[in-house]
Tab-separated table of C-alpha atoms in Angstrom:
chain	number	residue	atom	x	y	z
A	48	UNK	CA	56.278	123.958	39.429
A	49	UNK	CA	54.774	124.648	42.530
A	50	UNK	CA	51.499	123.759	41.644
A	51	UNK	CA	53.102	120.667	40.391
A	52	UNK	CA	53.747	120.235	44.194
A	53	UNK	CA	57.937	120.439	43.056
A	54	UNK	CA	58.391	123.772	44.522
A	55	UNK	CA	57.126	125.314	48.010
A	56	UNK	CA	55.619	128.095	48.635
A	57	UNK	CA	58.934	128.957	50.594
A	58	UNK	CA	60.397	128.063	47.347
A	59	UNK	CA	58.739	130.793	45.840
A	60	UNK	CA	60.204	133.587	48.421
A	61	UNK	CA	63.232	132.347	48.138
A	62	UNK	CA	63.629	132.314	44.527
A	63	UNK	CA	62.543	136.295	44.791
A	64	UNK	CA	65.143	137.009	46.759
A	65	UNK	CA	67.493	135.401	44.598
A	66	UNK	CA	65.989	137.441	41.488
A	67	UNK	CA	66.741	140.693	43.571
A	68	UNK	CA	70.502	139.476	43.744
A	69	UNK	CA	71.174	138.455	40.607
A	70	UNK	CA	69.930	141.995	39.532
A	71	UNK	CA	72.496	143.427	40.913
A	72	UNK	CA	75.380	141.032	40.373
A	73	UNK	CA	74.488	142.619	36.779
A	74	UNK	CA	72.287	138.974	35.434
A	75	UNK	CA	75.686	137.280	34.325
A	76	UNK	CA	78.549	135.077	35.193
A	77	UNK	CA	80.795	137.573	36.563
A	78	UNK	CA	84.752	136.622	36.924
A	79	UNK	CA	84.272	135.409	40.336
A	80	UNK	CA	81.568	133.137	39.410
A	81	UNK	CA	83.577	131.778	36.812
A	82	UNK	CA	86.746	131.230	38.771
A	83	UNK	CA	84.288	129.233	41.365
A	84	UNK	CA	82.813	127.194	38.532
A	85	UNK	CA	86.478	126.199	37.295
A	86	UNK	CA	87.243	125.133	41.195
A	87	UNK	CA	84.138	122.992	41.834
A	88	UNK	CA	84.370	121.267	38.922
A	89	UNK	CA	88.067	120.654	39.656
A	90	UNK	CA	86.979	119.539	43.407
A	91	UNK	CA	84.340	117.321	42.134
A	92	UNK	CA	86.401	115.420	39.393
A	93	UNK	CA	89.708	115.110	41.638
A	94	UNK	CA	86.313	113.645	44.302
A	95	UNK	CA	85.852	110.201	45.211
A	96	UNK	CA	82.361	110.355	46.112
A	97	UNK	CA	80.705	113.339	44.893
A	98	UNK	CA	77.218	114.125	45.041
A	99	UNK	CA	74.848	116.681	43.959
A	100	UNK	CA	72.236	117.355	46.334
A	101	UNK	CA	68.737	119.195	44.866
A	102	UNK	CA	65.930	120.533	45.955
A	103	UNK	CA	61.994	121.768	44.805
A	104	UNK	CA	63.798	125.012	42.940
A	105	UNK	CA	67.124	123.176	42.099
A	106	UNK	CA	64.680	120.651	39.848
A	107	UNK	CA	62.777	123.013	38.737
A	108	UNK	CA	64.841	125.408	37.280
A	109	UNK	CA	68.253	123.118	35.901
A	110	UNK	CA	66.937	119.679	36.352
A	111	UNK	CA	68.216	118.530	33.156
A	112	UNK	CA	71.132	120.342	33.991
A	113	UNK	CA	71.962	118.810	37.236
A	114	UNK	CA	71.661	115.367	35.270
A	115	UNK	CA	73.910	115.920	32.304
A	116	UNK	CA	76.811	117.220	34.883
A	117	UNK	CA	75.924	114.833	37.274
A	118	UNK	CA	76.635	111.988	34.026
A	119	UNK	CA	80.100	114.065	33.460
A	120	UNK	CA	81.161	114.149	36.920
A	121	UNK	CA	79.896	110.617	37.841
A	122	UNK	CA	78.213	112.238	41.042
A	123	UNK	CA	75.180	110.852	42.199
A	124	UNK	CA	72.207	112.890	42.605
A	125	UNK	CA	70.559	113.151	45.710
A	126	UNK	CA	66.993	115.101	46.798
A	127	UNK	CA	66.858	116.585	49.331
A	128	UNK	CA	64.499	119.017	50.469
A	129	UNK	CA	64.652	121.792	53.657
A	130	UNK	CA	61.216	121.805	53.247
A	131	UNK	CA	60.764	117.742	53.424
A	132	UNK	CA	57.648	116.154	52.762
A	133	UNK	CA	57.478	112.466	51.390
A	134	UNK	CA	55.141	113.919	48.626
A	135	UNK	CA	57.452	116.531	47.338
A	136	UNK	CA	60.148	114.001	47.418
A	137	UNK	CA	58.489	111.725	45.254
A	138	UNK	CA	57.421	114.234	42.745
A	139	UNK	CA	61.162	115.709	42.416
A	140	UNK	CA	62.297	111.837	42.104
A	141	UNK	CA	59.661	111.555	39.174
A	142	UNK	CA	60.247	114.741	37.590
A	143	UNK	CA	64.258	114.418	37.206
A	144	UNK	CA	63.472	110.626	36.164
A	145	UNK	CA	61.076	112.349	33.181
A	146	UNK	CA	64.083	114.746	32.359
A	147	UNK	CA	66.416	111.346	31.631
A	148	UNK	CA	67.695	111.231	35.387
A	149	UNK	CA	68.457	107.327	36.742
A	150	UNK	CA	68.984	106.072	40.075
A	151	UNK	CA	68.354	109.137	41.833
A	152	UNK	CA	68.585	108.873	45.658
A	153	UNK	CA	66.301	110.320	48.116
A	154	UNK	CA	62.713	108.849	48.844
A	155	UNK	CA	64.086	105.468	50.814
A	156	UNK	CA	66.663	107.902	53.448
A	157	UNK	CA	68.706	105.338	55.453
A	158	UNK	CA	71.172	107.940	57.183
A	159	UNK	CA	71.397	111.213	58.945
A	160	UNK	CA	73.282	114.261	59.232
A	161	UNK	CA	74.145	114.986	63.060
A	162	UNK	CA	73.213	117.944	64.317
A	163	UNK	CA	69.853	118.559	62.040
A	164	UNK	CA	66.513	117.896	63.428
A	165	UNK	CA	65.093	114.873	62.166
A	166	UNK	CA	62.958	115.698	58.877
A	167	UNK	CA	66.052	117.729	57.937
A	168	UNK	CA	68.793	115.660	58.826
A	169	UNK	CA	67.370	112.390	56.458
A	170	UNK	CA	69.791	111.355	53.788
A	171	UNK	CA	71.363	108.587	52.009
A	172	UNK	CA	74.031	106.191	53.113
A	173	UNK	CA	75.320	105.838	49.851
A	174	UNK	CA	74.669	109.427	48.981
A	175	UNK	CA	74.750	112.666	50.956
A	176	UNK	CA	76.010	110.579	54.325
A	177	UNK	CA	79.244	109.393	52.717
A	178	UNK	CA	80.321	111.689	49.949
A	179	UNK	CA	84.035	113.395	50.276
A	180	UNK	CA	82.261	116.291	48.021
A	181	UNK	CA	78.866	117.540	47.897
A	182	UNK	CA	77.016	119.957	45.537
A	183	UNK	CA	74.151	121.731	47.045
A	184	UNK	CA	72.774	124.355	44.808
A	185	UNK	CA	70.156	126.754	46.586
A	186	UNK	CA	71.165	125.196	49.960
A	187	UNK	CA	70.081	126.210	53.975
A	188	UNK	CA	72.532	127.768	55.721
A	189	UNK	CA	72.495	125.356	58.819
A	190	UNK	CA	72.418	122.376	56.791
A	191	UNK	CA	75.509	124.043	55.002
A	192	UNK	CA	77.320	123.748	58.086
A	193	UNK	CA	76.423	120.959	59.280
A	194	UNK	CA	77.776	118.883	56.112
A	195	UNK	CA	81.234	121.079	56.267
A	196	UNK	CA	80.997	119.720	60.433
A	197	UNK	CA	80.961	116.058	58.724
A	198	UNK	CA	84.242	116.761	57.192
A	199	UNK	CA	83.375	116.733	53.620
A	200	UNK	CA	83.899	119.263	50.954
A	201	UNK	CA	81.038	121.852	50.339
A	202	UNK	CA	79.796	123.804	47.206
A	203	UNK	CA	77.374	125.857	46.994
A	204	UNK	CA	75.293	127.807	44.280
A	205	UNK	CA	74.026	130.739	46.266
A	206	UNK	CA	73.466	134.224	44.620
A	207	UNK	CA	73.679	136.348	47.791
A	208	UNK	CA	77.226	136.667	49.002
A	209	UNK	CA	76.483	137.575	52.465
A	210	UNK	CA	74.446	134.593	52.971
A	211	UNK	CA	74.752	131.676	55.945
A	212	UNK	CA	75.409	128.805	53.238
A	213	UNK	CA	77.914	131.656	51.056
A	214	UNK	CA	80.149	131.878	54.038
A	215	UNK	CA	80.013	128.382	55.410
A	216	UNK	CA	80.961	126.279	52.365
A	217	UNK	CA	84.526	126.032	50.657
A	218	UNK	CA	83.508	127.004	47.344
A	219	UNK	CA	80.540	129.404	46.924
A	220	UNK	CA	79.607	129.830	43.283
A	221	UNK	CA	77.957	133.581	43.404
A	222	UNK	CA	75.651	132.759	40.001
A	223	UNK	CA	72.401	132.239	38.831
A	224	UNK	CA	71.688	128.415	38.971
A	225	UNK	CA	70.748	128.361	35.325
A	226	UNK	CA	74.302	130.047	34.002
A	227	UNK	CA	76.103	128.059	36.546
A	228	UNK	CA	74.978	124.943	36.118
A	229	UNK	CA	75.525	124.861	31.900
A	230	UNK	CA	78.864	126.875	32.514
A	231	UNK	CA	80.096	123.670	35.203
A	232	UNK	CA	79.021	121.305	32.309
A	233	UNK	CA	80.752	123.154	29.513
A	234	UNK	CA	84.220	123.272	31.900
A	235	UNK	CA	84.098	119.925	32.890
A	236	UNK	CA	84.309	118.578	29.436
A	237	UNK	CA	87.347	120.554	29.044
A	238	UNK	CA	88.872	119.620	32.899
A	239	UNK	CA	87.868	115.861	32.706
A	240	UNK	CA	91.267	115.510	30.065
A	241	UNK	CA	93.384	117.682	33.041
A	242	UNK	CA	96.057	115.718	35.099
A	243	UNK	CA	95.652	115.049	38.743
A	244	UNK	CA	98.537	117.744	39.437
A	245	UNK	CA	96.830	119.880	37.159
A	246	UNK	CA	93.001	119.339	39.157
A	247	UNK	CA	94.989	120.152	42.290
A	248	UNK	CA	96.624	123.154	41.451
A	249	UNK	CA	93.095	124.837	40.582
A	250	UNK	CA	91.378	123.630	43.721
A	251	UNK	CA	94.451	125.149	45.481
A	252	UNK	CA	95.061	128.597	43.653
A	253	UNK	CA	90.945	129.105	44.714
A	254	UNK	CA	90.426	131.497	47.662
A	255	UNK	CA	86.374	131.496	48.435
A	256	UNK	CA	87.253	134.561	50.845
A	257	UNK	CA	88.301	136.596	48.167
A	258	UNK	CA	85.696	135.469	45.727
A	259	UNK	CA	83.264	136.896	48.135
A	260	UNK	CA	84.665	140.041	48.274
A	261	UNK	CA	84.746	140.198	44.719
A	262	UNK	CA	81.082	139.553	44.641
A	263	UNK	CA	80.176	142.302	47.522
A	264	UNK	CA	82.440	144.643	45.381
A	265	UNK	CA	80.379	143.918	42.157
A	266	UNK	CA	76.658	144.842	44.050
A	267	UNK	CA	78.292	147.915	45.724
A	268	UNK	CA	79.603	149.424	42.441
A	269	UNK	CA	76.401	148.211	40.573
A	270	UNK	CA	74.440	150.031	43.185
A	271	UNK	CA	76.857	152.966	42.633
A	272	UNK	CA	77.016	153.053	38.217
A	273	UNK	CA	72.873	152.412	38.339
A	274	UNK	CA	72.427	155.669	40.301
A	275	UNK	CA	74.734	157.157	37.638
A	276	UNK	CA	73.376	155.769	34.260
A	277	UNK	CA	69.831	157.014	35.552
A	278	UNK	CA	71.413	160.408	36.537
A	279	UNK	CA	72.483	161.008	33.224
A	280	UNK	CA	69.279	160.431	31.833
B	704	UNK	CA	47.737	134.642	53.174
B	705	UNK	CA	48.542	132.980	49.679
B	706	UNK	CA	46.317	129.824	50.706
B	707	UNK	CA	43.581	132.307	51.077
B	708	UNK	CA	43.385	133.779	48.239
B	709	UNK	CA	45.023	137.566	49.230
B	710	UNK	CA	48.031	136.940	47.655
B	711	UNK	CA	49.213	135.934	44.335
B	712	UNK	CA	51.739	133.184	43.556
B	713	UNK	CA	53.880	136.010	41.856
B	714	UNK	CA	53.286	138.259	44.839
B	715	UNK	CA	55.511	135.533	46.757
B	716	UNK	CA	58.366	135.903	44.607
B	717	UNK	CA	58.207	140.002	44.785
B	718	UNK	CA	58.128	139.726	48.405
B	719	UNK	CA	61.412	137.783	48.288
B	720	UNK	CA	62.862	140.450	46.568
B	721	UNK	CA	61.708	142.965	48.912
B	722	UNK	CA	63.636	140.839	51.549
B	723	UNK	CA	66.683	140.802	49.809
B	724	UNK	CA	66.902	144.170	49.290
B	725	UNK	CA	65.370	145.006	52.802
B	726	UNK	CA	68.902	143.227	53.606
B	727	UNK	CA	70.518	145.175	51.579
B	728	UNK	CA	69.832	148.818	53.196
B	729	UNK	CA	70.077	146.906	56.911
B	730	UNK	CA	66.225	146.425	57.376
B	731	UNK	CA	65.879	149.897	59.310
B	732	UNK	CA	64.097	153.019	58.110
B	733	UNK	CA	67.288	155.175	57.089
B	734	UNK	CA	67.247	158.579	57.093
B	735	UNK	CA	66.309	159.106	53.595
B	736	UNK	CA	62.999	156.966	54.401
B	737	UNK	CA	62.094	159.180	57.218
B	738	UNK	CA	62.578	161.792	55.127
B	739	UNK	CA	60.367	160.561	52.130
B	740	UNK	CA	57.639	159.259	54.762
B	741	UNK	CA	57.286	162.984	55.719
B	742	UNK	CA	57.268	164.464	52.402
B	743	UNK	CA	54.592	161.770	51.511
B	744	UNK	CA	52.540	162.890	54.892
B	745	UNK	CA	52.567	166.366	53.959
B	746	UNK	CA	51.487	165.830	50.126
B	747	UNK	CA	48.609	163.702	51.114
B	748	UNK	CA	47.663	166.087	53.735
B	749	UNK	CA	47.489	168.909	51.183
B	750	UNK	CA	46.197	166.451	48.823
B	751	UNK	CA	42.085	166.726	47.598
B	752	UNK	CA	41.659	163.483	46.774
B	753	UNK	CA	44.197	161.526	48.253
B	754	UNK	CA	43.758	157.624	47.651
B	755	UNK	CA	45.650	154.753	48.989
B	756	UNK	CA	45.899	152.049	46.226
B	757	UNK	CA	46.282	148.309	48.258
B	758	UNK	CA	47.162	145.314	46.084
B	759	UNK	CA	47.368	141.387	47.854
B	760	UNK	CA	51.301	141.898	49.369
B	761	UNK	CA	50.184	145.226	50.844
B	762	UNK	CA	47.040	143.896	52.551
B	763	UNK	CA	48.444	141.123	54.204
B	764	UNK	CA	51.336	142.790	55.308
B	765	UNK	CA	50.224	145.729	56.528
B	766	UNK	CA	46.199	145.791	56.248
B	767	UNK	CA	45.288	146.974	59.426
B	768	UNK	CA	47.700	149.728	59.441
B	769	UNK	CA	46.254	151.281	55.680
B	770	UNK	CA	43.050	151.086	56.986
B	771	UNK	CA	44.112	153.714	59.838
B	772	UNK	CA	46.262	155.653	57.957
B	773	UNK	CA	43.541	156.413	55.940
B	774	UNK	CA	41.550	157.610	58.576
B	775	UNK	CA	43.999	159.919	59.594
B	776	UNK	CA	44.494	161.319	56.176
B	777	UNK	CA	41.015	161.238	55.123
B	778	UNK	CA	42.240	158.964	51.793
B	779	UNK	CA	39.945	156.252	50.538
B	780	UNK	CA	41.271	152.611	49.823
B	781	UNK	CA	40.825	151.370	46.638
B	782	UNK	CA	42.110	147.445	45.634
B	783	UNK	CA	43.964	147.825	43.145
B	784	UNK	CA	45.640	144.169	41.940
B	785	UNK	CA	47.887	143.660	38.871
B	786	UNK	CA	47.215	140.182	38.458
B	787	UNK	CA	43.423	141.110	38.913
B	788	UNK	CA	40.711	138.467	39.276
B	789	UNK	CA	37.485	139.496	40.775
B	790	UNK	CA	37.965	136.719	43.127
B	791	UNK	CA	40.842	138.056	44.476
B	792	UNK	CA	39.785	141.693	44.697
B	793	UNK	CA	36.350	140.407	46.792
B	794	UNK	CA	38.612	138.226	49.179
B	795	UNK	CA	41.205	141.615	49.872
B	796	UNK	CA	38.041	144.012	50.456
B	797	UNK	CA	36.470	141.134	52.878
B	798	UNK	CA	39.656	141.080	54.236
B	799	UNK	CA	40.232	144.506	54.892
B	800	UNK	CA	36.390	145.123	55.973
B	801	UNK	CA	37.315	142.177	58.651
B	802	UNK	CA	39.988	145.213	59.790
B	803	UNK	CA	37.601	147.538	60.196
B	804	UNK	CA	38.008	149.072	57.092
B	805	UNK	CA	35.080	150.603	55.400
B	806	UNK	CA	33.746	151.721	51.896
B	807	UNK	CA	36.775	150.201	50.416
B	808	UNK	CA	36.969	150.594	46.420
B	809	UNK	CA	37.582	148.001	44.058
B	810	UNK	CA	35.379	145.604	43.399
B	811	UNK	CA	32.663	147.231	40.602
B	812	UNK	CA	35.304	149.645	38.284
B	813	UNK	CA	33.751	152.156	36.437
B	814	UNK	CA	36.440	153.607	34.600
B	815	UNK	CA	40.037	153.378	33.169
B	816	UNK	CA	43.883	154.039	33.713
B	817	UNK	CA	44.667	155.168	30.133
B	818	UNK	CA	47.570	153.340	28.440
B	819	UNK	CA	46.718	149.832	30.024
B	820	UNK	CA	45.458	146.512	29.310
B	821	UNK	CA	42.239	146.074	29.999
B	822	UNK	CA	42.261	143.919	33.425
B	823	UNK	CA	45.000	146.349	34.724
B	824	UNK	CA	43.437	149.397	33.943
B	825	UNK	CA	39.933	148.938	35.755
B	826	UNK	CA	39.576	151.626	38.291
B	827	UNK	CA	37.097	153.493	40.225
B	828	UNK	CA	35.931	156.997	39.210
B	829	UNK	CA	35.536	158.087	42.612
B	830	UNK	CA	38.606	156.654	43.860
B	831	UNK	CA	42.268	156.404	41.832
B	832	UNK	CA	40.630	157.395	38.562
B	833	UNK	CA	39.909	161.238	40.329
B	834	UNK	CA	42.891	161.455	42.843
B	835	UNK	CA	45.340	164.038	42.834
B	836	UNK	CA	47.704	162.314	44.762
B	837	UNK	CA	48.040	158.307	44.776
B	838	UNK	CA	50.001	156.387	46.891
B	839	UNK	CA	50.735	153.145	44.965
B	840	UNK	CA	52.798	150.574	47.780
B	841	UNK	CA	54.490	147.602	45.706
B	842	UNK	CA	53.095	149.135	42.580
B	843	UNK	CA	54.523	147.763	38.675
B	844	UNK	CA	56.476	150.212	36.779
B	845	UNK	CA	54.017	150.788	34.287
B	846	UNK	CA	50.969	151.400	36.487
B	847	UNK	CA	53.009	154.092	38.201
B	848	UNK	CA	54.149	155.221	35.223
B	849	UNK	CA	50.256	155.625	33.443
B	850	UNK	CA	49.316	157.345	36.660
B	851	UNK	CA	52.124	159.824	36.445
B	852	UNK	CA	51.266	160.075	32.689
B	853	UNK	CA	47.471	160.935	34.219
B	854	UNK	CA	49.073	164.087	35.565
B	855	UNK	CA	48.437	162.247	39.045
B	856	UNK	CA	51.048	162.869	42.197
B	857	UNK	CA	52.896	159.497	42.792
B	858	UNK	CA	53.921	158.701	46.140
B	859	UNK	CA	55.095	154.795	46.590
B	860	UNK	CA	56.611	152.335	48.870
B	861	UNK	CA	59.402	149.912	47.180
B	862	UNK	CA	62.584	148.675	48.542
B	863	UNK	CA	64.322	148.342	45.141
B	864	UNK	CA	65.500	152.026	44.383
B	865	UNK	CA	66.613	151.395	40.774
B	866	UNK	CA	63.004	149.830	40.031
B	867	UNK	CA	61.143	151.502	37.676
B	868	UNK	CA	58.554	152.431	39.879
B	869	UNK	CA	60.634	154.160	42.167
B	870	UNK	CA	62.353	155.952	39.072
B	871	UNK	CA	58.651	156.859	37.676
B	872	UNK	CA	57.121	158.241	41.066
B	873	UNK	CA	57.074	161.366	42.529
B	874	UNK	CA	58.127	160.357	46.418
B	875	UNK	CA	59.606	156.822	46.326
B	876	UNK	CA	59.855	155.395	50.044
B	877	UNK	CA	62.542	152.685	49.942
B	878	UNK	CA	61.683	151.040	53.405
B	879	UNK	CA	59.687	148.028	54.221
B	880	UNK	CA	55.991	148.466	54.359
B	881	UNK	CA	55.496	147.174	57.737
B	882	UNK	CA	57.885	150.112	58.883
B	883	UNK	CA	56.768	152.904	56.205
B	884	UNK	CA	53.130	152.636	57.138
B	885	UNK	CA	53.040	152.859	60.983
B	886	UNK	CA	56.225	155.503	60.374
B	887	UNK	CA	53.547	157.560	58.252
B	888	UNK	CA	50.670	157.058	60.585
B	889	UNK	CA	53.304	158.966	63.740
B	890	UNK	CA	54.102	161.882	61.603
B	891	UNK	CA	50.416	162.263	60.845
B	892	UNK	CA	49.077	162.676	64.068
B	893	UNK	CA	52.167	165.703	63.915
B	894	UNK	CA	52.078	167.055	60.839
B	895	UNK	CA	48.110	167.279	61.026
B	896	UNK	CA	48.762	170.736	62.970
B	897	UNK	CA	51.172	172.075	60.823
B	898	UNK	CA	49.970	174.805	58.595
B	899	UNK	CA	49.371	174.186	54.655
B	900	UNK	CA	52.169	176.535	54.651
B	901	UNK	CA	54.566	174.633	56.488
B	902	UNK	CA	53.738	171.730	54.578
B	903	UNK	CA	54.237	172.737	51.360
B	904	UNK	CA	57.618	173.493	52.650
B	905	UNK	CA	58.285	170.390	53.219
B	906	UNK	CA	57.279	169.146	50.315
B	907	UNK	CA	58.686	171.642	48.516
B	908	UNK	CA	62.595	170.805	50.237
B	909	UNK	CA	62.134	167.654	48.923
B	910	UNK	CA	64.306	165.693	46.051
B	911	UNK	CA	63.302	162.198	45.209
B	912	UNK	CA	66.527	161.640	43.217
B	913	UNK	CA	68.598	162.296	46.525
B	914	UNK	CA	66.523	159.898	48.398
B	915	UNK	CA	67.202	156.988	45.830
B	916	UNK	CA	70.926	158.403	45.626
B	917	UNK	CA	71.223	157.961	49.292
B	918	UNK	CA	69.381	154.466	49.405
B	919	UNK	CA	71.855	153.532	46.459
B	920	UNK	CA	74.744	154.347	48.196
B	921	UNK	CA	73.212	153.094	51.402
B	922	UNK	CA	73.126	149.706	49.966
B	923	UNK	CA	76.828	149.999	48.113
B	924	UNK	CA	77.760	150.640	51.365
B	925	UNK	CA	76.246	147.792	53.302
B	926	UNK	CA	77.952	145.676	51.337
B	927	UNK	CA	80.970	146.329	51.664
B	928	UNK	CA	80.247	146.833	55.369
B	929	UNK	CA	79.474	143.502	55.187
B	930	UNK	CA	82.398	141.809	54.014
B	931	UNK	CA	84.100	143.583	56.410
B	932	UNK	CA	82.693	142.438	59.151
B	933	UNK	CA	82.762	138.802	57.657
B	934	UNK	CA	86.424	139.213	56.872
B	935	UNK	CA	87.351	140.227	60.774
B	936	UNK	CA	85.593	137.011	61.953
């Protein structure tokens, strides 16, 4: 994929250091991920706008994903890239549109996000710009923020708890992108037949605070039974 | 460094580990890598062949600082790549020539690390095929693992203590290279006076299953540290 010009080389870093934290979240969808999953799919369905923003690694690992929950949730997809190059835009576009994807925003940006510098800050009107709810897996920490300081609703898929992006959105989802992704598809076939009353009472029951404690609790007592199960040994 | 050949797509992705885990145990040299960085000192001073194996991630990160650790120790570099192409290993040993270094191994083999494929196993006879001790930075599990198997001492540098490599090695340095080297280079100029007495006392006082205890726990720690500190804000 990156040789595809889809991912960066960034891309590639990044994507390591998400490897090392998923190791030791233990390589599954751990309770707090799952309560997250429930949440977001609860925010995006009770959302009048929601989009799904997604990047070089976002594609490239769950673009078919990102498509089929993007057709459950009616949210339109946006790409948007950190990392922004025309080029890389284009290819994304083209790629997702292979996987089945349709009017998928990003190469024509009419809009901006304040507070980013200009490559960075280029979105959609009709996308990123005015969506109540946006999902951005894999995200930048100050472009995190700066979407929660336009008022909307931010999720994020971001495997390291401690993270800029983890702390910064309303609903961090501490998972890989590939479990996440399939598990918010699988729940929102369920949720879609929920009440209103019913959508809200998830979204409000959902503390991200404690979720990412639970998360820092699961790496410190990973850490902790790894050094034992080799000590036994 | 990628762009030029030195290192390999994959090696981007291990280097993001590295970072995340470099996070993880607060991107310092703890106390238990001090303490490894000395016991690997001492065994490569009272090593006879002492080598210094130097893949792509370890020559662009810390090049420069092999080449005069070597020196010091009187260990000859050998490039040593486990996604080998003989492009790759020419471009590292220009690399490291444009340095300073000199003689460096690698490039014409002319013999084998029993128990691996073919590509991995190409070594030097004069170089890691005869050392006593080897010190492997950012090795794979299994190379470590056929060099212990070679009845070879294994001293390496990896900031993921439950990796096999730092389960399979004799002295596993959990610290970032760019701190481990020029650490090792300052207690060389030291230790070089001590007697082979007083060295093997050090090495001797030495447990490598308490130093990846401690950088366990370090990291169990951190985390929880972490939240902590988040959760005060």
């Amino acid at each position: 994929m990156m040789r595809r010009g889809i991912v960066s080389e960034a891309g590639l870093i990044a994507h390591g250091r998400g490897e090392a934290f998923d190791y030791l979240i233990g390589e599954k969808s751990n309770d707090f991920a799952i309560k997250s999953e429930k949440a977001a799919v609860a925010t995006m369905l009770l959302a009048e706008r929601p989009v799904i923003s997604v990047n070089g690694n976002a594609a490239a690992l769950s673009g078919k994903e990102i498509i089929g929950l993007g057709e459950i949730l009616n949210a339109k997809i946006e790409v948007n890239l950190f990392h922004r190059t025309e080029d890389r835009v284009k290819k994304i576009v083209e790629y997702l549109e292979s996987l089945g994807g349709r009017n998928i925003l990003g190469p024509d940006p009419d809009a901006r996000i304040p507070g980013l510098d200009h490559a960075r800050a280029l979105c959609h009107k009709e996308g990123i710009y005015s969506a109540d709810v946006v999902l951005v897996p894999l995200e930048d920490g100050d472009r995190a923020q700066a979407l929660k300081n336009m008022g909307k609703t931010v999720i994020t898929i971001d495997l390291n708890p401690i993270s800029r992006t983890a702390r910064a959105s309303d609903i961090t989802i501490v998972d890989n992108i590939i479990r996440a992704i399939p598990n918010m598809i699988s729940f929102s076939k369920d949720m879609k037949n929920l009440s209103i009353d019913d959508l809200k009472k998830v979204v409000k029951s959902y503390d991200n605070a404690d979720i990412l404690k639970e998360a820092l609790n699961a790496i410190s007592e990973n850490a902790i039974n790894e050094w034992e199960t080799q000590n036994r040994k």
